[in-house]
XYZ file of C-alpha atoms in Angstrom:
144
model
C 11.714 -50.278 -68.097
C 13.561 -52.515 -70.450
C 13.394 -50.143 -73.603
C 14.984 -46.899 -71.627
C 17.733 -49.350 -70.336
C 18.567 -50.973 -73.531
C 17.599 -49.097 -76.512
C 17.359 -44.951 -75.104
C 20.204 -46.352 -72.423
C 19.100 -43.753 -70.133
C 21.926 -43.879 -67.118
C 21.303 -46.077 -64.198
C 22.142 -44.695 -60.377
C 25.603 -45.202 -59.293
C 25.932 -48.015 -57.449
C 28.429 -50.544 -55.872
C 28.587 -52.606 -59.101
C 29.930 -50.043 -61.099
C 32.943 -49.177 -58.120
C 33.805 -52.868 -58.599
C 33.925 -52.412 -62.410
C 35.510 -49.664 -61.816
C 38.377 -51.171 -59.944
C 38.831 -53.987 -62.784
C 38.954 -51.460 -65.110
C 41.554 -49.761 -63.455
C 43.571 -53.067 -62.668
C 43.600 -53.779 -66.217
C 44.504 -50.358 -67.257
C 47.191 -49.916 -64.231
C 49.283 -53.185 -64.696
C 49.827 -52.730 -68.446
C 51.809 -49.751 -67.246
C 53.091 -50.597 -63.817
C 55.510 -52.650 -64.842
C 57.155 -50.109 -67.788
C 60.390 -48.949 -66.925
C 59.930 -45.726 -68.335
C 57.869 -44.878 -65.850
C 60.629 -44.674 -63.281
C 62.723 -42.922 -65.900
C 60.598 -40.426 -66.190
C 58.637 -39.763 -62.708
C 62.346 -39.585 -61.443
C 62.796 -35.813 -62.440
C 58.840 -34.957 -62.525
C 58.324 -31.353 -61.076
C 55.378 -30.023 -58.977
C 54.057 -28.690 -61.811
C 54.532 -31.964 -63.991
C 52.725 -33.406 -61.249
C 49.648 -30.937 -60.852
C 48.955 -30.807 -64.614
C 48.872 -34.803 -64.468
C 46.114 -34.492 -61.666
C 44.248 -31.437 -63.432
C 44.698 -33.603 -66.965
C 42.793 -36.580 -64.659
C 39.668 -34.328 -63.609
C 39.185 -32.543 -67.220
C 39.623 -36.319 -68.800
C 36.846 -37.702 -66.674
C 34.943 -34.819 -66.834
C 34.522 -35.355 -70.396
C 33.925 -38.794 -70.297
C 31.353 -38.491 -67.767
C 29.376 -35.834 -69.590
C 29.586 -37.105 -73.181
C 29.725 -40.995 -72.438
C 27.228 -40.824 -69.377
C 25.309 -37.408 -68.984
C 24.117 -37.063 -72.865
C 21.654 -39.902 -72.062
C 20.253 -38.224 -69.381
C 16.559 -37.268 -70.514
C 15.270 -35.550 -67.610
C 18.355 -32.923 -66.722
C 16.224 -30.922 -64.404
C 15.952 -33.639 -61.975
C 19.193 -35.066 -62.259
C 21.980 -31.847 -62.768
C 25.153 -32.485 -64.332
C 26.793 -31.575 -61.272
C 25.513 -34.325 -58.634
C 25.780 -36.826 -61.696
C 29.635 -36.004 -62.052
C 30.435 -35.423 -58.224
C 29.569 -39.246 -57.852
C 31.355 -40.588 -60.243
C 34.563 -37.824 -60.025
C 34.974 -39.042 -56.741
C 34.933 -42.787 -57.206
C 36.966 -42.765 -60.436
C 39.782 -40.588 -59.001
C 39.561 -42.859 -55.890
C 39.929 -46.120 -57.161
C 42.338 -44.687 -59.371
C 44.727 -44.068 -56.809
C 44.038 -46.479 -54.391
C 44.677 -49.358 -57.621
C 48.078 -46.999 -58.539
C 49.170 -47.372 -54.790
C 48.500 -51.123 -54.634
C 50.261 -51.838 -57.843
C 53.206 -49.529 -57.025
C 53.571 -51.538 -53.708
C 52.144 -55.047 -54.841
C 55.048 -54.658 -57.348
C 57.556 -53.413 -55.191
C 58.018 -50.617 -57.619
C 58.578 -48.077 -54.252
C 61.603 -50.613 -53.005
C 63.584 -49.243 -56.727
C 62.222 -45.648 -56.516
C 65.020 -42.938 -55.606
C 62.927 -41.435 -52.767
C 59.641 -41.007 -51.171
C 59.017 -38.030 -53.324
C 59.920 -40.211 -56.671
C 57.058 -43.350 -54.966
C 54.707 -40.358 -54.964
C 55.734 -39.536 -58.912
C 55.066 -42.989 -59.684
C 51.811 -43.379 -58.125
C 50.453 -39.585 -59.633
C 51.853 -41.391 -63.179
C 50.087 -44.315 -63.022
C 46.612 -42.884 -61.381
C 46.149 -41.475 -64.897
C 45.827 -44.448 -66.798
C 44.357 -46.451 -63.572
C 41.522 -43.626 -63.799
C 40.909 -43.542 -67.278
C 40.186 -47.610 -66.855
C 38.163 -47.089 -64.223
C 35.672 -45.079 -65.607
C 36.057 -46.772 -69.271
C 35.265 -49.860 -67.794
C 32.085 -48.232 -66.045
C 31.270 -45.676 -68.838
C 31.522 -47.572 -71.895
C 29.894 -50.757 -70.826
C 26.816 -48.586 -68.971
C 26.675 -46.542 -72.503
């Protein structure tokens, strides 16, 4: 119905059209900091810690994105929990968010001036954040 899409803007399903948003909006969001050279300044001396609170900072982001950019339009919560809306989406924006950080790392050649294996993976845990912010932005805000 063209009134609960438009004006309530009750949430579609997931589908492949929003992963392929999804991966623009990460590109977009990725390459405006791929190519920073603070970022290999500062992934260089990144701890385990540095680096878990950077992935834990990713899930709580999206989490509240999802839920107050996507689930608040939900009208009928009883058939469609909070929890199978989010595992969807979770999954695909932390994917794509990687897999675009990984491809721009090595598209760039950014891993070819990195110290060490360990600093590539610093770099590519940096730059996921941003890449999955854009990709669920890009899905979020235009759906909503």
């Amino acid at each position: 119905d063209i009134r609960k899409v438009q004006i309530e803007r009750v949430p579609r399903h997931f589908s492949a059209k929003a992963v392929i948003g999804a991966l623009f909006g990460a590109l977009f969001f990725g390459v405006s900091f791929a190519l920073k050279g603070l970022l290999l300044q500062i992934t260089r001396n990144f701890t385990d810690n540095q680096v878990w609170w950077i992935c834990a900072a990713i899930v709580f982001i999206l989490t509240l994105e999802i839920y107050f950019i996507g689930y608040s339009y939900v009208q009928d919560r009883k058939r469609r929990p909070f929890g199978q809306f989010w595992f969807k989406r979770i999954l695909t924006y932390v994917f794509v968010g990687f897999l675009v950080a990984t491809f721009l790392v090595y598209l760039y050649g950014i891993n070819n001036v990195a110290d060490s294996p360990m600093h590539v993976k610093n770099i590519i845990v940096a730059l996921a954040f941003p890449c999955c912010i854009g990709a669920s932005i890009a899905d979020l805000i235009k759906r909503y």
